[in-house]
């Protein structure tokens, strides 16, 4: 929180060295998604690199959240959804017949728009998934809970009240608890669906710092309404409009020299 | 505005110019109706307590009917208390799991708009409207005559007398369970629907299976609602006589029910027997009032217990909210 937010945009756009050598871990290939007869995503193709932050931007209803939820198959929960095309993670088609959705979701974690801690204690919120996936020993659980809370920059604030309710935290703390919960099971990819849209500017700044920190260990895909946020935290940006991928490039390119007129209009605030 | 600006406003503009007779009348009518209800309730309860309390003694509560049913000095209601309590407890054991699992299927598993679910919803709504005597006949026909006699043929082919194919505690409880099923299903469904979908999503996104999500996240949250359903079911079943008339309750059975296949005496049914079958109505009257008092107190106690349990669970859940 040292530098003002506008300075951060400049830093990210001018100084950052965008990693171009890392592995392409997510490979979406001509993916279309239908809710009943309505097409929500039209032949999306994009490749997402490991250990970078990729932002999905675009106006409401453009399909950015829908695509995000394809990546850990959360759309399976909705009736009447049909998906065409391929979506590979680490070289495996996640919509293939032999895929174990449970295993997939362990490897592809998710943080939601509305913070949704379980009505349990802070400790139990994190231990829940660890226990499900077989961790039993109290000392292991204790260690992982602390590690996750530290990773989510929440440890110092809650270490004295681990056994009080997760719902007693502030909105920003709840969202960081959800991030801690997601990273506790050590996924490779972290999907964030507008993680800061319900938070005040200070809490938003903390989440953004956290995203930059977590980039070291995780591949992050973040959906955001807030273009400044995309410019501050992401290395790559994908711009969606009406279910189509309009432009996908480094964030610097998208924000300073977009190739499409629609992208330019959107990032300069002429519509959306 | 222009016309009134010349002269100062007076408060007389707001003073009452006429007596609103309709408002007065309606206030009166609604008030009278409300107090009438309270008065009726007090008269009924007062009448029962006034006539019954002198016989509502420890001896009355703890003796049976070994020395006759109609003599207020020797007859008691212990078998009826045991019978009524057992049938209610057994009913709860039958109805809660079935009702909860049905509601879980309808809200958590099945597609909400599918034809099957709409049919089940309709069936549940209709089941709630069936008169209780029809449940009694159903229980007699299905449980006792069909299920019971087939069990006798298979389990006790040599027995001279029917073991299962006769009025029994288990059949009465099952009939009551069928009758109260809609109450439990609807209450559980409402409780499940009120749980934020975000909690289910969060659990599934962490790689929990549907079953783990339902057992560890959804059901604990729904517990107070499920217990509300249980309380409503107990309230409805405690006073019902019609469903157990053919399926388990008998007018005279001095032993306490010990097995699922035993018939039993029931407080509600006993009230009917005392008031219609007594050779000397005048002499039996105090006994009748004391029995009614016992039934009311028992229903009240069962409800209080269930409400306390629910409050405990709510408190425990709320400490995490």
XYZ file of C-alpha atoms in Angstrom:
593
model
C 0.000 0.000 0.000
C 3.054 2.214 -0.153
C 2.614 3.555 -3.636
C -0.576 5.265 -4.777
C -2.723 3.083 -6.976
C -2.158 5.119 -10.161
C 1.599 4.829 -9.686
C 1.133 1.085 -9.466
C -0.581 0.999 -12.824
C 2.352 2.848 -14.340
C 4.853 0.549 -12.617
C 3.078 -2.530 -13.832
C 2.643 -1.278 -17.377
C 6.123 0.169 -17.855
C 8.574 -1.658 -15.645
C 7.333 -5.189 -15.276
C 9.066 -7.824 -17.247
C 6.351 -10.047 -18.590
C 7.278 -13.707 -18.335
C 7.052 -15.204 -21.791
C 9.097 -18.326 -21.201
C 6.891 -20.188 -18.745
C 4.882 -23.215 -19.735
C 1.421 -22.754 -21.211
C -0.578 -24.571 -18.546
C -4.136 -23.820 -19.685
C -5.081 -24.321 -23.301
C -8.621 -23.394 -24.290
C -9.400 -24.401 -27.844
C -12.535 -23.288 -29.715
C -14.657 -23.562 -26.615
C -18.336 -22.691 -26.914
C -20.851 -22.816 -24.090
C -24.625 -22.845 -24.303
C -27.211 -22.214 -21.589
C -30.067 -24.141 -23.174
C -30.256 -22.630 -26.653
C -28.481 -19.367 -25.806
C -24.769 -19.248 -26.626
C -22.814 -17.615 -23.806
C -19.314 -18.274 -25.141
C -18.405 -18.418 -28.816
C -15.359 -20.378 -29.955
C -12.932 -19.047 -27.389
C -9.292 -19.991 -27.883
C -6.541 -18.842 -25.567
C -3.436 -20.147 -23.810
C -2.565 -19.153 -20.277
C 1.004 -19.284 -18.982
C 2.149 -20.718 -15.696
C 2.991 -18.413 -12.773
C 1.585 -15.297 -14.335
C -1.557 -13.337 -13.585
C -4.057 -13.321 -16.413
C -6.994 -10.922 -16.207
C -10.349 -11.403 -17.925
C -12.023 -8.050 -18.514
C -15.151 -6.913 -20.310
C -18.594 -5.499 -19.672
C -21.238 -7.412 -17.684
C -22.574 -10.470 -19.466
C -19.561 -10.779 -21.766
C -18.847 -14.328 -20.626
C -15.664 -13.742 -18.615
C -16.993 -15.380 -15.424
C -18.558 -18.177 -17.439
C -15.203 -18.988 -19.013
C -13.504 -18.858 -15.612
C -16.003 -21.345 -14.247
C -15.322 -23.653 -17.186
C -11.753 -24.013 -15.958
C -12.724 -25.942 -12.816
C -16.015 -27.237 -14.192
C -18.180 -25.266 -11.780
C -20.611 -24.904 -14.681
C -21.403 -28.594 -14.214
C -23.617 -27.517 -11.312
C -25.971 -25.580 -13.576
C -28.718 -27.449 -15.419
C -28.862 -27.350 -19.215
C -25.274 -26.296 -19.848
C -23.599 -27.692 -22.945
C -19.945 -27.223 -23.846
C -18.258 -27.720 -27.213
C -14.553 -27.566 -27.943
C -11.599 -28.426 -25.741
C -10.158 -27.116 -22.543
C -6.825 -28.599 -21.520
C -5.006 -28.125 -18.258
C -1.462 -29.438 -18.119
C -2.087 -31.230 -21.402
C -5.189 -33.134 -20.278
C -8.664 -32.407 -21.593
C -10.643 -31.580 -18.450
C -13.927 -32.426 -20.175
C -12.673 -35.862 -21.160
C -14.606 -38.957 -20.043
C -11.969 -40.210 -17.586
C -11.591 -36.908 -15.700
C -12.191 -36.936 -11.953
C -13.825 -33.575 -11.247
C -12.827 -33.795 -7.569
C -9.146 -34.154 -8.532
C -9.505 -31.283 -11.025
C -10.980 -28.956 -8.405
C -8.194 -29.839 -5.982
C -5.711 -28.658 -8.595
C -7.724 -25.649 -9.743
C -8.871 -23.634 -6.724
C -11.444 -20.881 -6.776
C -12.229 -17.652 -4.934
C -15.689 -16.221 -5.428
C -17.049 -12.728 -5.892
C -19.027 -12.800 -2.668
C -16.854 -13.991 0.183
C -18.386 -17.215 1.397
C -16.632 -18.542 4.502
C -18.318 -21.545 6.069
C -20.251 -20.849 9.277
C -17.402 -22.484 11.182
C -14.350 -21.188 13.013
C -11.446 -19.624 11.121
C -9.400 -22.734 11.816
C -12.146 -25.101 10.658
C -12.711 -23.090 7.485
C -9.213 -24.013 6.384
C -9.010 -27.456 7.962
C -12.271 -28.507 6.237
C -10.758 -29.228 2.831
C -7.513 -30.558 4.341
C -9.487 -33.132 6.325
C -11.543 -34.064 3.254
C -8.367 -34.794 1.375
C -7.008 -37.033 4.070
C -4.977 -34.913 6.476
C -5.703 -36.202 9.979
C -2.846 -35.328 12.317
C -3.476 -32.271 14.469
C 0.097 -31.027 14.097
C -0.067 -31.239 10.281
C -3.383 -29.403 10.264
C -2.058 -26.715 12.611
C 0.965 -26.186 10.409
C -1.051 -25.976 7.192
C -3.603 -23.614 8.714
C -0.822 -21.268 9.788
C 0.973 -21.530 6.457
C -2.202 -20.808 4.479
C -3.165 -17.878 6.661
C 0.329 -16.446 6.290
C 0.141 -16.861 2.517
C -3.153 -14.983 2.529
C -1.609 -12.245 4.733
C -4.209 -12.893 7.401
C -2.192 -14.696 10.080
C -1.145 -11.655 12.090
C -4.741 -10.438 12.311
C -6.370 -13.706 13.380
C -3.698 -15.795 15.127
C -5.227 -15.076 18.549
C -8.761 -16.000 17.556
C -8.411 -18.994 15.273
C -11.335 -20.702 16.963
C -13.813 -17.866 16.668
C -16.241 -17.625 13.785
C -15.023 -16.893 10.266
C -18.171 -14.838 9.800
C -17.042 -12.419 12.508
C -14.287 -11.067 10.255
C -14.572 -7.925 8.128
C -15.437 -8.253 4.438
C -11.831 -7.965 3.313
C -10.628 -10.408 5.967
C -13.366 -12.867 4.976
C -12.193 -12.729 1.377
C -8.599 -13.335 2.459
C -9.847 -16.242 4.570
C -11.447 -17.642 1.413
C -8.122 -17.231 -0.387
C -6.326 -18.988 2.494
C -8.905 -21.777 2.305
C -8.316 -22.129 -1.431
C -4.505 -22.203 -1.219
C -4.506 -24.613 1.754
C -4.965 -27.618 -0.509
C -2.109 -26.341 -2.682
C -3.710 -26.014 -6.082
C -1.630 -25.213 -9.154
C -4.101 -22.700 -10.530
C -6.128 -20.156 -8.607
C -9.271 -18.783 -10.238
C -10.559 -15.506 -8.817
C -14.014 -14.297 -9.799
C -14.083 -10.554 -9.092
C -12.525 -11.160 -5.677
C -12.509 -7.495 -4.670
C -15.693 -6.168 -6.236
C -17.542 -6.057 -2.900
C -14.663 -4.513 -0.938
C -13.605 -0.979 -0.084
C -10.465 0.510 -1.710
C -8.116 -0.378 1.172
C -9.261 -3.990 1.346
C -9.063 -4.115 -2.455
C -5.457 -2.923 -2.354
C -4.594 -5.693 0.124
C -6.159 -8.331 -2.108
C -4.226 -6.983 -5.076
C -0.936 -7.101 -3.171
C -1.798 -10.638 -2.239
C -2.414 -11.557 -5.882
C 1.040 -10.252 -6.782
C 2.565 -12.251 -3.913
C 0.774 -15.453 -4.810
C 1.947 -15.249 -8.410
C 5.252 -16.824 -7.315
C 3.545 -20.076 -6.412
C 0.356 -20.160 -8.433
C -0.994 -19.496 -11.865
C -3.719 -16.921 -11.314
C -6.685 -16.115 -13.507
C -8.640 -13.140 -12.251
C -11.951 -11.842 -13.550
C -12.489 -8.175 -12.896
C -14.885 -5.378 -13.738
C -12.281 -2.890 -12.759
C -9.883 -2.085 -15.585
C -7.454 -0.283 -13.294
C -7.266 -3.465 -11.242
C -6.430 -5.488 -14.333
C -3.775 -2.928 -15.242
C -2.301 -3.067 -11.712
C -2.087 -6.794 -11.136
C -2.039 -8.705 -14.385
C 0.648 -9.718 -16.850
C -1.768 -10.765 -19.561
C -5.245 -9.444 -20.274
C -8.075 -10.963 -22.230
C -10.886 -8.669 -23.316
C -14.280 -10.263 -23.880
C -17.339 -8.792 -25.500
C -20.690 -10.508 -26.091
C -19.282 -13.982 -25.510
C -16.328 -13.524 -27.852
C -12.648 -13.084 -27.091
C -11.854 -9.768 -28.724
C -8.218 -9.417 -27.779
C -5.690 -11.347 -25.709
C -2.194 -10.048 -25.203
C 0.192 -8.756 -22.578
C -1.480 -6.265 -20.281
C 0.938 -3.593 -21.440
C -0.068 -4.114 -25.055
C -3.807 -4.264 -24.313
C -3.778 -1.094 -22.265
C -1.297 1.020 -24.200
C -1.582 -0.138 -27.771
C -4.580 -2.394 -28.359
C -4.961 -3.854 -31.796
C -8.755 -3.796 -31.812
C -10.909 -0.659 -31.851
C -13.406 -2.263 -29.409
C -10.644 -2.925 -26.895
C -9.401 0.617 -27.124
C -12.914 1.998 -26.614
C -13.393 -0.193 -23.569
C -10.064 0.385 -21.814
C -10.269 4.129 -22.401
C -13.729 4.151 -20.848
C -15.735 5.028 -23.933
C -18.194 2.205 -23.209
C -18.775 -0.577 -20.695
C -50.838 28.382 -1.454
C -51.548 31.848 -2.734
C -54.992 32.044 -1.161
C -53.899 30.866 2.263
C -50.795 33.036 2.441
C -52.853 36.113 3.265
C -54.142 34.721 6.538
C -52.157 32.899 9.260
C -52.582 29.096 9.386
C -54.558 27.899 12.319
C -54.392 24.482 13.897
C -58.149 24.293 13.463
C -57.512 22.879 9.972
C -56.393 19.630 11.592
C -59.024 19.380 14.283
C -61.500 16.537 14.055
C -64.674 17.621 12.333
C -66.684 14.437 12.468
C -66.830 11.183 14.357
C -65.600 8.300 12.156
C -68.127 5.667 13.122
C -66.810 2.964 10.766
C -63.283 3.138 12.131
C -64.600 2.985 15.656
C -66.810 0.034 14.835
C -64.064 -1.884 13.073
C -61.554 -1.333 15.846
C -64.163 -2.660 18.220
C -65.033 -5.732 16.108
C -61.424 -6.791 15.570
C -60.660 -6.306 19.260
C -63.688 -8.291 20.388
C -62.809 -11.183 18.068
C -59.262 -11.336 19.411
C -60.326 -11.334 23.038
C -63.076 -13.836 22.272
C -60.472 -16.349 21.111
C -58.454 -15.862 24.280
C -61.608 -16.170 26.366
C -62.623 -19.420 24.664
C -59.173 -20.871 25.246
C -59.202 -19.844 28.891
C -62.701 -21.300 29.397
C -61.676 -24.637 27.898
C -58.427 -24.883 29.844
C -60.056 -23.558 33.011
C -62.883 -26.046 32.761
C -60.484 -28.947 32.334
C -58.161 -27.898 35.133
C -61.045 -27.003 37.492
C -62.715 -30.365 37.044
C -59.607 -32.449 36.678
C -56.998 -31.196 39.134
C -58.446 -32.982 42.177
C -57.850 -36.330 40.488
C -54.605 -35.358 38.829
C -52.451 -37.046 41.453
C -49.215 -38.994 41.481
C -51.194 -42.186 42.108
C -53.358 -41.403 39.055
C -50.294 -40.952 36.853
C -48.505 -44.068 38.069
C -51.211 -46.725 38.234
C -52.766 -48.723 35.457
C -56.200 -50.154 34.870
C -55.716 -53.565 36.519
C -58.602 -52.886 38.903
C -61.015 -51.501 36.361
C -61.053 -48.549 34.016
C -63.952 -46.475 35.241
C -63.505 -46.109 39.009
C -61.842 -42.753 39.740
C -60.436 -44.082 43.025
C -58.446 -46.979 41.545
C -57.969 -46.332 37.811
C -54.886 -44.591 36.451
C -53.354 -43.575 33.147
C -49.843 -45.031 33.221
C -50.397 -47.447 30.276
C -51.881 -44.635 28.186
C -48.975 -42.297 28.935
C -46.460 -44.991 28.024
C -48.448 -45.924 24.917
C -48.804 -42.354 23.676
C -45.169 -41.463 24.356
C -43.902 -44.656 22.676
C -45.965 -44.145 19.543
C -44.780 -40.537 19.240
C -41.106 -41.419 19.759
C -41.290 -44.302 17.300
C -43.065 -42.102 14.773
C -40.316 -39.487 15.069
C -37.662 -42.146 14.503
C -39.475 -43.260 11.330
C -40.505 -39.919 9.888
C -37.423 -37.715 10.372
C -34.926 -39.769 8.314
C -37.381 -40.472 5.494
C -38.629 -36.885 5.365
C -35.144 -35.377 5.494
C -33.767 -37.695 2.832
C -36.732 -36.956 0.560
C -36.246 -33.209 0.979
C -32.498 -33.600 0.356
C -33.175 -35.429 -2.880
C -35.658 -32.820 -4.050
C -33.515 -29.772 -3.285
C -29.923 -31.013 -3.578
C -29.926 -33.801 -6.107
C -32.846 -33.755 -8.530
C -33.167 -31.187 -11.267
C -35.506 -28.602 -9.844
C -37.829 -28.276 -12.798
C -37.995 -31.933 -13.790
C -41.361 -33.592 -14.207
C -40.634 -36.172 -11.507
C -39.959 -33.520 -8.884
C -43.084 -31.597 -9.797
C -45.102 -34.785 -9.377
C -43.505 -35.504 -5.992
C -44.178 -31.910 -4.835
C -47.806 -32.276 -5.859
C -48.044 -35.616 -4.093
C -46.594 -34.166 -0.889
C -49.038 -31.259 -0.984
C -51.945 -33.649 -1.512
C -50.759 -36.011 1.202
C -50.944 -33.098 3.643
C -54.611 -32.606 2.840
C -55.767 -36.216 3.307
C -58.097 -36.650 6.326
C -56.473 -38.571 9.155
C -59.106 -41.315 9.202
C -58.042 -42.190 5.649
C -54.494 -42.659 6.923
C -55.937 -44.939 9.578
C -57.659 -47.066 6.953
C -54.528 -47.079 4.812
C -52.424 -48.218 7.764
C -54.934 -50.953 8.571
C -55.076 -52.143 4.969
C -51.419 -51.848 4.015
C -49.320 -52.229 7.169
C -51.491 -54.533 9.218
C -53.345 -56.663 6.701
C -50.830 -56.754 3.877
C -47.369 -56.296 5.405
C -48.244 -57.796 8.790
C -49.948 -60.936 7.525
C -47.213 -61.580 4.960
C -44.600 -61.246 7.712
C -46.561 -63.767 9.756
C -46.618 -66.217 6.863
C -42.872 -65.906 6.426
C -41.613 -65.531 10.000
C -44.177 -67.427 12.073
C -45.824 -69.997 9.794
C -46.592 -72.313 12.741
C -48.061 -69.722 15.115
C -51.740 -70.151 15.916
C -52.312 -66.438 16.542
C -51.180 -63.535 14.402
C -47.979 -61.884 15.642
C -47.587 -59.009 13.184
C -50.973 -59.072 11.480
C -52.841 -57.399 14.331
C -53.001 -53.917 15.858
C -49.492 -53.090 17.075
C -47.391 -50.191 18.275
C -45.189 -50.382 15.195
C -48.078 -50.130 12.731
C -49.671 -47.204 14.568
C -46.337 -45.372 14.602
C -45.723 -46.058 10.912
C -49.209 -44.811 10.031
C -48.575 -41.610 11.979
C -45.200 -41.285 10.257
C -46.854 -41.465 6.843
C -49.369 -38.850 7.958
C -46.731 -36.392 9.224
C -44.292 -36.965 6.360
C -45.370 -33.856 4.390
C -44.783 -31.641 7.422
C -41.187 -32.828 7.796
C -40.494 -32.716 4.045
C -41.784 -29.163 3.628
C -39.983 -27.841 6.730
C -36.695 -29.449 5.669
C -37.033 -28.181 2.113
C -37.546 -24.637 3.356
C -34.505 -24.933 5.607
C -32.356 -26.262 2.759
C -33.499 -23.545 0.373
C -32.519 -20.840 2.853
C -28.872 -21.960 2.920
C -26.826 -19.651 0.654
C -25.802 -21.459 -2.571
C -22.358 -19.892 -2.126
C -21.609 -22.308 0.726
C -22.260 -25.332 -1.476
C -20.164 -23.831 -4.286
C -17.307 -23.078 -1.896
C -17.275 -26.646 -0.657
C -17.474 -28.184 -4.141
C -14.765 -25.841 -5.454
C -12.471 -27.202 -2.729
C -12.837 -30.658 -4.208
C -15.485 -31.937 -1.822
C -17.915 -34.464 -3.234
C -21.608 -33.741 -3.279
C -22.125 -36.163 -0.383
C -19.399 -34.528 1.732
C -20.906 -31.119 1.008
C -24.386 -32.265 1.994
C -23.253 -34.020 5.186
C -20.743 -31.475 6.476
C -21.996 -28.109 5.229
C -25.653 -28.323 4.244
C -27.217 -30.616 6.854
C -25.707 -28.957 9.966
C -27.073 -25.629 8.737
C -30.508 -27.122 8.163
C -30.795 -28.757 11.596
C -32.989 -26.074 13.255
C -35.401 -26.205 10.310
C -35.506 -30.006 10.438
C -36.302 -29.860 14.146
C -39.077 -27.362 13.463
C -40.546 -29.988 11.155
C -40.160 -32.550 13.930
C -41.941 -30.297 16.417
C -44.831 -29.723 14.024
C -45.071 -33.463 13.359
C -45.135 -34.268 17.083
C -47.784 -31.611 17.740
C -49.966 -32.983 14.978
C -49.491 -36.649 15.897
C -49.843 -36.343 19.677
C -53.539 -35.548 19.600
C -54.535 -37.726 16.659
C -56.715 -40.735 17.358
C -58.115 -41.643 13.946
C -54.898 -43.036 12.394
C -54.226 -45.337 15.348
C -57.810 -46.449 15.840
C -57.466 -49.510 13.602
C -53.714 -49.896 13.636
C -52.599 -50.122 17.255
C -54.690 -48.480 19.944
C -57.098 -50.674 21.892
C -59.683 -49.776 24.488
C -58.353 -52.110 27.154
C -54.883 -53.613 27.492
C -53.709 -53.453 31.097
C -50.078 -54.447 30.352
C -47.576 -51.821 29.331
C -46.476 -52.203 25.683
C -43.131 -54.026 25.699
C -42.636 -55.069 22.090
C -43.210 -53.450 18.727
C -45.985 -55.968 18.105
C -47.932 -55.165 21.293
C -51.169 -53.221 21.108
C -51.351 -50.234 23.449
C -53.729 -47.888 25.224
C -53.630 -44.278 24.133
C -54.572 -41.116 26.008
C -56.644 -39.602 23.222
C -58.493 -42.828 22.530
C -58.991 -43.364 26.267
C -60.760 -39.996 26.509
C -63.182 -41.204 23.866
C -63.681 -44.550 25.646
C -64.232 -42.914 29.036
C -66.786 -40.479 27.687
C -68.803 -42.971 25.649
C -68.365 -46.441 27.131
C -68.549 -45.783 30.863
C -71.434 -47.488 32.706
C -71.707 -44.486 35.018
C -70.910 -41.210 33.264
C -71.252 -39.067 36.398
C -68.846 -41.186 38.397
C -66.281 -41.340 35.582
C -66.329 -37.594 34.859
C -63.416 -36.518 37.132
C -61.360 -39.352 35.684
C -62.162 -38.098 32.198
C -61.095 -34.539 33.001
C -57.859 -35.678 34.619
C -57.082 -37.803 31.547
C -57.651 -34.845 29.210
C -55.392 -32.774 31.465
C -52.685 -35.437 31.200
C -52.946 -35.457 27.404
C -52.638 -31.663 27.205
C -49.685 -31.569 29.589
C -47.929 -34.397 27.759
C -48.294 -32.678 24.370
C -47.082 -29.464 25.930
C -44.072 -31.185 27.509
C -43.047 -32.941 24.290
C -43.213 -29.621 22.447
C -41.211 -27.802 25.107
C -38.524 -30.470 24.941
C -38.242 -30.224 21.169
C -38.181 -26.413 21.279
C -35.374 -26.511 23.869
C -33.314 -28.888 21.731
C -33.799 -26.624 18.729
C -32.810 -23.540 20.710
C -29.623 -25.318 21.785
C -28.690 -26.163 18.208
C -29.534 -22.635 17.039
C -27.277 -21.197 19.727
C -24.452 -23.456 18.712
C -24.846 -22.516 15.046
C -25.209 -18.835 15.816
C -21.965 -18.746 17.721
C -20.408 -19.288 14.300
C -22.432 -16.692 12.469
